[in-house]
Tab-separated table of C-alpha atoms in Angstrom:
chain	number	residue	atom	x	y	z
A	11	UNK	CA	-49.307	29.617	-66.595
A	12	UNK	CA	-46.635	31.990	-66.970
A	13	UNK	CA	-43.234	31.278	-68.738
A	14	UNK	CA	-41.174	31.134	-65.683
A	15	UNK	CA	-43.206	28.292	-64.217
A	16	UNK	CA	-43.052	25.886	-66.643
A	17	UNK	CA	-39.237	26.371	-66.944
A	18	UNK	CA	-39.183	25.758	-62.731
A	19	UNK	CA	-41.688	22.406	-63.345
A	20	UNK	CA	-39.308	21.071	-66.196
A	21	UNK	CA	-36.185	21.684	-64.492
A	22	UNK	CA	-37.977	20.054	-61.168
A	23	UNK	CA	-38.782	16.886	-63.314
A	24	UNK	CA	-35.385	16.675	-64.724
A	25	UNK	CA	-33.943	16.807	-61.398
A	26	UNK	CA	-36.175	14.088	-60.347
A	27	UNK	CA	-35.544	12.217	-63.306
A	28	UNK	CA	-32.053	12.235	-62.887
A	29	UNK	CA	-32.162	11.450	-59.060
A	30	UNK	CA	-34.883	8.112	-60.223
A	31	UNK	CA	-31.981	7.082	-62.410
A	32	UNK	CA	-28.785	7.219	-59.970
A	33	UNK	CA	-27.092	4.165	-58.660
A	34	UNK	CA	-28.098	4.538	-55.029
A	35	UNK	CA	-32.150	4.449	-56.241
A	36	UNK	CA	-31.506	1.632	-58.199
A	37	UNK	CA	-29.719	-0.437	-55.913
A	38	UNK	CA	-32.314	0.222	-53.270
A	39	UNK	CA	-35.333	-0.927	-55.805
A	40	UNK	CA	-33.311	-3.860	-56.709
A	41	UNK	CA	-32.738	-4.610	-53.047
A	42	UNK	CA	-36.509	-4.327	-52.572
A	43	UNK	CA	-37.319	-6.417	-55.018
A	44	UNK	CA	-35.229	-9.252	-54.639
A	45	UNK	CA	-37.178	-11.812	-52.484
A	46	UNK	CA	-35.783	-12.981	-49.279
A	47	UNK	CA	-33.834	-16.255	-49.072
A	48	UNK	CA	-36.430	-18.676	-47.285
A	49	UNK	CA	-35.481	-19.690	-43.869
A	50	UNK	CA	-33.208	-22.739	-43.345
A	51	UNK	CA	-34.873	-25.409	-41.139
A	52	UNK	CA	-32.840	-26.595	-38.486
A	53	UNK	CA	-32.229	-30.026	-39.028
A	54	UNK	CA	-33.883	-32.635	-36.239
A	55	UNK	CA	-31.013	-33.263	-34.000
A	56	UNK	CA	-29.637	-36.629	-34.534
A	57	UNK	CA	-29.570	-39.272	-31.402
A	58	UNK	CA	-25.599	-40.107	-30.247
A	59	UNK	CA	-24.859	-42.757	-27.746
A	60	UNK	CA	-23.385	-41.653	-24.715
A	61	UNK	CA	-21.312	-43.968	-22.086
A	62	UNK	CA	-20.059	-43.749	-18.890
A	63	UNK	CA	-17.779	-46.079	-16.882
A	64	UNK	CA	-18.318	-47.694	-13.465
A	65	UNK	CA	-15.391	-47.349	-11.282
A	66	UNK	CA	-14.399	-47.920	-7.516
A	67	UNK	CA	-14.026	-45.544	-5.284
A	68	UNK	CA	-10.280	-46.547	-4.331
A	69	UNK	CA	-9.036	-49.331	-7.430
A	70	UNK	CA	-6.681	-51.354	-7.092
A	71	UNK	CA	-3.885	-51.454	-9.932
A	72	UNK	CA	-5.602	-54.351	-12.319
A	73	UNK	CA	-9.055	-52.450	-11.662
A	74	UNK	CA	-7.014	-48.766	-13.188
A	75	UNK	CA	-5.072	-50.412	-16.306
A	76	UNK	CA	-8.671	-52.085	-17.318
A	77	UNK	CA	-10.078	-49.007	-16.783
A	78	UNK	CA	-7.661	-47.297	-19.338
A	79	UNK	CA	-7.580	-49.642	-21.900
A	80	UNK	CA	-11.976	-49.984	-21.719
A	81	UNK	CA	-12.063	-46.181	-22.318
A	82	UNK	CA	-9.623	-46.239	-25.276
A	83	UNK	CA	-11.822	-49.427	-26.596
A	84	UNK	CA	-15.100	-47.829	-25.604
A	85	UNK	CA	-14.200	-44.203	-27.139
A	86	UNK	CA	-13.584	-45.690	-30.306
A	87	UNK	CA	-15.770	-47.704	-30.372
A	88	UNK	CA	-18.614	-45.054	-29.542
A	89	UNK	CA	-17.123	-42.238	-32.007
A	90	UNK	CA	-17.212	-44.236	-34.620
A	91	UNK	CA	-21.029	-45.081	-34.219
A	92	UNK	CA	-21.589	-41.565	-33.757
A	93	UNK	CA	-19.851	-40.497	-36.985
A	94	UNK	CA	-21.193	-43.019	-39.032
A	95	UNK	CA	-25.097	-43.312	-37.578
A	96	UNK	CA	-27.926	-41.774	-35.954
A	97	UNK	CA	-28.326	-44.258	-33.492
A	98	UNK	CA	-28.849	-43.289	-29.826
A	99	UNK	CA	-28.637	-45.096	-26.521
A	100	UNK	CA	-27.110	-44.860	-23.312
A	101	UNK	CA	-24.474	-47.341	-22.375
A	102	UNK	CA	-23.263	-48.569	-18.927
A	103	UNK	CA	-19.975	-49.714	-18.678
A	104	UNK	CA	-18.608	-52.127	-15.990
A	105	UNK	CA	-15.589	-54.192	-15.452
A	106	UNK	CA	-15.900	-57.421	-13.696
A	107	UNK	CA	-12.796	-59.663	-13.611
A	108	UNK	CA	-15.562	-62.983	-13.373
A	109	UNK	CA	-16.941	-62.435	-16.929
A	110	UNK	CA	-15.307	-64.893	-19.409
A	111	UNK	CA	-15.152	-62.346	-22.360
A	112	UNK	CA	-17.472	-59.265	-22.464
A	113	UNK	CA	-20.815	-59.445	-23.311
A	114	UNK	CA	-23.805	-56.534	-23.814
A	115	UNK	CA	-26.985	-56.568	-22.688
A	116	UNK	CA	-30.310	-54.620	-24.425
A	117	UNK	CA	-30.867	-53.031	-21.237
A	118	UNK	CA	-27.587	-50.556	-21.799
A	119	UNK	CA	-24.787	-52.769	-19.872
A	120	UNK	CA	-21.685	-53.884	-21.001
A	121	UNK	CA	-18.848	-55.727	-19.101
A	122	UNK	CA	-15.363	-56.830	-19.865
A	123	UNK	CA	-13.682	-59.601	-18.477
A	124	UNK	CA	-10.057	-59.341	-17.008
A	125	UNK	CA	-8.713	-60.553	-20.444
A	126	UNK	CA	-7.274	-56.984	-21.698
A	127	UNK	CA	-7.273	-58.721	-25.164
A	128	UNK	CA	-10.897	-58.182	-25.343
A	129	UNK	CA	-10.119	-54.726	-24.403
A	130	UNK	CA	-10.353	-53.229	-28.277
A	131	UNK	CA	-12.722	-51.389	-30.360
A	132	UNK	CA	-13.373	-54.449	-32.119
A	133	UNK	CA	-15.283	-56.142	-29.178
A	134	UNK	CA	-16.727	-52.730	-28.091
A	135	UNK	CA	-18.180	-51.707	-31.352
A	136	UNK	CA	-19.727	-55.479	-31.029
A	137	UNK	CA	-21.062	-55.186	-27.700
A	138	UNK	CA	-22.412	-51.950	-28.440
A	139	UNK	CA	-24.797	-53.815	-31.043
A	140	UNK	CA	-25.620	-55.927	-28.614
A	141	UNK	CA	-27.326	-53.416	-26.634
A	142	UNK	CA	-28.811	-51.576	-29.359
A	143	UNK	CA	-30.778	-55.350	-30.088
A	144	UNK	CA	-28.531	-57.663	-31.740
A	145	UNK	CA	-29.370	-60.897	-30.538
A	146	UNK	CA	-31.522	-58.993	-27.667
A	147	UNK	CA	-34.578	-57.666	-29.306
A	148	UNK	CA	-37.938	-59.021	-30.084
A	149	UNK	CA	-36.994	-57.598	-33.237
A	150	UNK	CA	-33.638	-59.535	-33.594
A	151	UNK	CA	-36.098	-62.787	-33.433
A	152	UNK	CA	-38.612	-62.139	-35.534
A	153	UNK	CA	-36.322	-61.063	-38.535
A	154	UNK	CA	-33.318	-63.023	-38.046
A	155	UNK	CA	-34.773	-66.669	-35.975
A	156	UNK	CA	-34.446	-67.929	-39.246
A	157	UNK	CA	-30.624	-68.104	-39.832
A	158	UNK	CA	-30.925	-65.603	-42.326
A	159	UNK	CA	-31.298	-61.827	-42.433
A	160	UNK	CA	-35.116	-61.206	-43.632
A	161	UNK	CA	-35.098	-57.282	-42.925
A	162	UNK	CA	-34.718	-55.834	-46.481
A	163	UNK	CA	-32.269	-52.605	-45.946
A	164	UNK	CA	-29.624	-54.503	-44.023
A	165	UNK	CA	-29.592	-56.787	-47.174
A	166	UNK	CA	-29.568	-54.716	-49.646
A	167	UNK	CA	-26.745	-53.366	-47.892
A	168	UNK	CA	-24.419	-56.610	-47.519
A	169	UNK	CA	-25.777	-57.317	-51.320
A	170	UNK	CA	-23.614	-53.730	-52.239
A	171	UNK	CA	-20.894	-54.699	-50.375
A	172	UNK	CA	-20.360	-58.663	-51.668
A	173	UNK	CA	-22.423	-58.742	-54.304
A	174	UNK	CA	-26.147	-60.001	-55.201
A	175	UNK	CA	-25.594	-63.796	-53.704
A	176	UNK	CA	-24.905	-61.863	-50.423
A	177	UNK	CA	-26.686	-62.533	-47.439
A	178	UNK	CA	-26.321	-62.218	-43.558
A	179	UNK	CA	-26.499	-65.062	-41.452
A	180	UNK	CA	-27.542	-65.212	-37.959
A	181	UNK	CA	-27.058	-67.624	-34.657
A	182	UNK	CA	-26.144	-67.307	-30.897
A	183	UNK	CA	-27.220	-63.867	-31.148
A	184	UNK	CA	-24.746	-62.897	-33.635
A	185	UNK	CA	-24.704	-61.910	-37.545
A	186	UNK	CA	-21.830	-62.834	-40.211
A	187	UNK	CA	-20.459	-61.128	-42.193
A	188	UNK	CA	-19.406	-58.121	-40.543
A	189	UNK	CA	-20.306	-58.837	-36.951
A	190	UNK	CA	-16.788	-58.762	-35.795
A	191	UNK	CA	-17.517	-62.038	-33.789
A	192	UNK	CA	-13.757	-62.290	-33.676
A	193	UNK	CA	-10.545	-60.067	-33.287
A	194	UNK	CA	-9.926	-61.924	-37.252
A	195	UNK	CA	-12.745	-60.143	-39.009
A	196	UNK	CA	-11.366	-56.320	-37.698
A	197	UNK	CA	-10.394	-53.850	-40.588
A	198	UNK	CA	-11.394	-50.087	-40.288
A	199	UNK	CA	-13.502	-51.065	-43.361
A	200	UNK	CA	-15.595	-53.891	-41.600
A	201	UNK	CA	-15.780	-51.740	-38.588
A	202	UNK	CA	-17.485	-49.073	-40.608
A	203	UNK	CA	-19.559	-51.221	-42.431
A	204	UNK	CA	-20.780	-53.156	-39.341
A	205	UNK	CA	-22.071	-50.100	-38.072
A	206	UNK	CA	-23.709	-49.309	-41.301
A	207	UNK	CA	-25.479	-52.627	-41.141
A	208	UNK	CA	-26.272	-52.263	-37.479
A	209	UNK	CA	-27.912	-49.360	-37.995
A	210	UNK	CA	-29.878	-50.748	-41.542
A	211	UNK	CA	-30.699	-53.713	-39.160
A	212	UNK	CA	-32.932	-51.163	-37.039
A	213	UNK	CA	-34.200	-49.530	-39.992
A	214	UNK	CA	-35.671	-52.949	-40.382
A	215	UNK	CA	-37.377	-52.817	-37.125
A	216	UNK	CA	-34.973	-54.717	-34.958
């Protein structure tokens, strides 16, 4: 091998050398060696309860202001399930002058009465657990016939709220404490917690 060639096959393998070692090759080795981020997995949708309200065709004046003041109650009521739970169910929504109060049925339904004082998130958000199966459900029976809560999330929950003599008491189809039975147990923090415990309740299997 002459000379000449070996200078050409050095200066060739300095070249390369130098090329290996510039920023461009470098970053593209690092790039190929850095492993891929592992795909996110898209989370399960979450159920949402959904209403809709039944309305005539031609209402009178009583039949438009209930109307308004339901959907304000029922909005509420419905968003603030939605933010605070995964609980899902479609709800019917009618207003019938004849119906003392307002009352919720397992089957989806809930009417107001003509008394616009029941018209507030506080009765909605309690209706609504009526139709989800408070004081409805097969469930409802078997863990709360008793007078007592027996389902152990929703009192574990009331126990972190009051403390470890806490318990929730049942009858008529409704639970105390946070059942907002009555416009005098509403605060934004016992409507979030009833929620909470509604939705603990069908943890339990209510």
């Amino acid at each position: 091998m002459s000379p000449r060639t070996v200078s050409r096959k050095a200066v060739i393998a300095a070249l390369a050398a130098a090329l290996l070692a510039g920023p461009g090759v470098a970053q593209a080795a690092t790039q190929q060696t850095t492993p891929a981020p592992a795909p996110v997995r898209d989370r399960a949708a979450a159920a949402t309860i959904t209403w809709s309200l039944v309305r005539a065709s031609n209402p009178t004046e009583d039949q438009r202001t209930a109307y308004d003041a339901i959907t304000r109650a029922m909005n509420a009521a419905v968003a603030r399930y939605n933010n605070l739970s995964d609980l899902g169910k479609t709800i019917t929504v009618r207003y019938e002058p004849g119906v003392p109060t307002a009352d919720g049925n397992i089957n989806g339904t809930i009417r107001f009465g003509s008394n616009r004082s029941y018209m507030n998130e506080r009765t909605a958000l309690h209706e609504i657990a009526h139709t989800i199966g408070v004081g409805t459900s097969s469930g409802w029976s078997r863990l709360g016939g008793s007078g007592t809560w027996t389902g152990g999330q929703a009192t574990a929950l009331v126990k972190q709220y009051d403390g470890s003599g806490a318990k929730i008491s049942t009858g008529g189809g409704h639970f105390w404490p946070y059942g907002l039975n009555y416009d005098n147990e509403w605060s934004t923090k016992a409507a979030d917690r009833h929620v909470h415990i509604v939705a603990a309740m069908v943890r339990d299997g209510l």
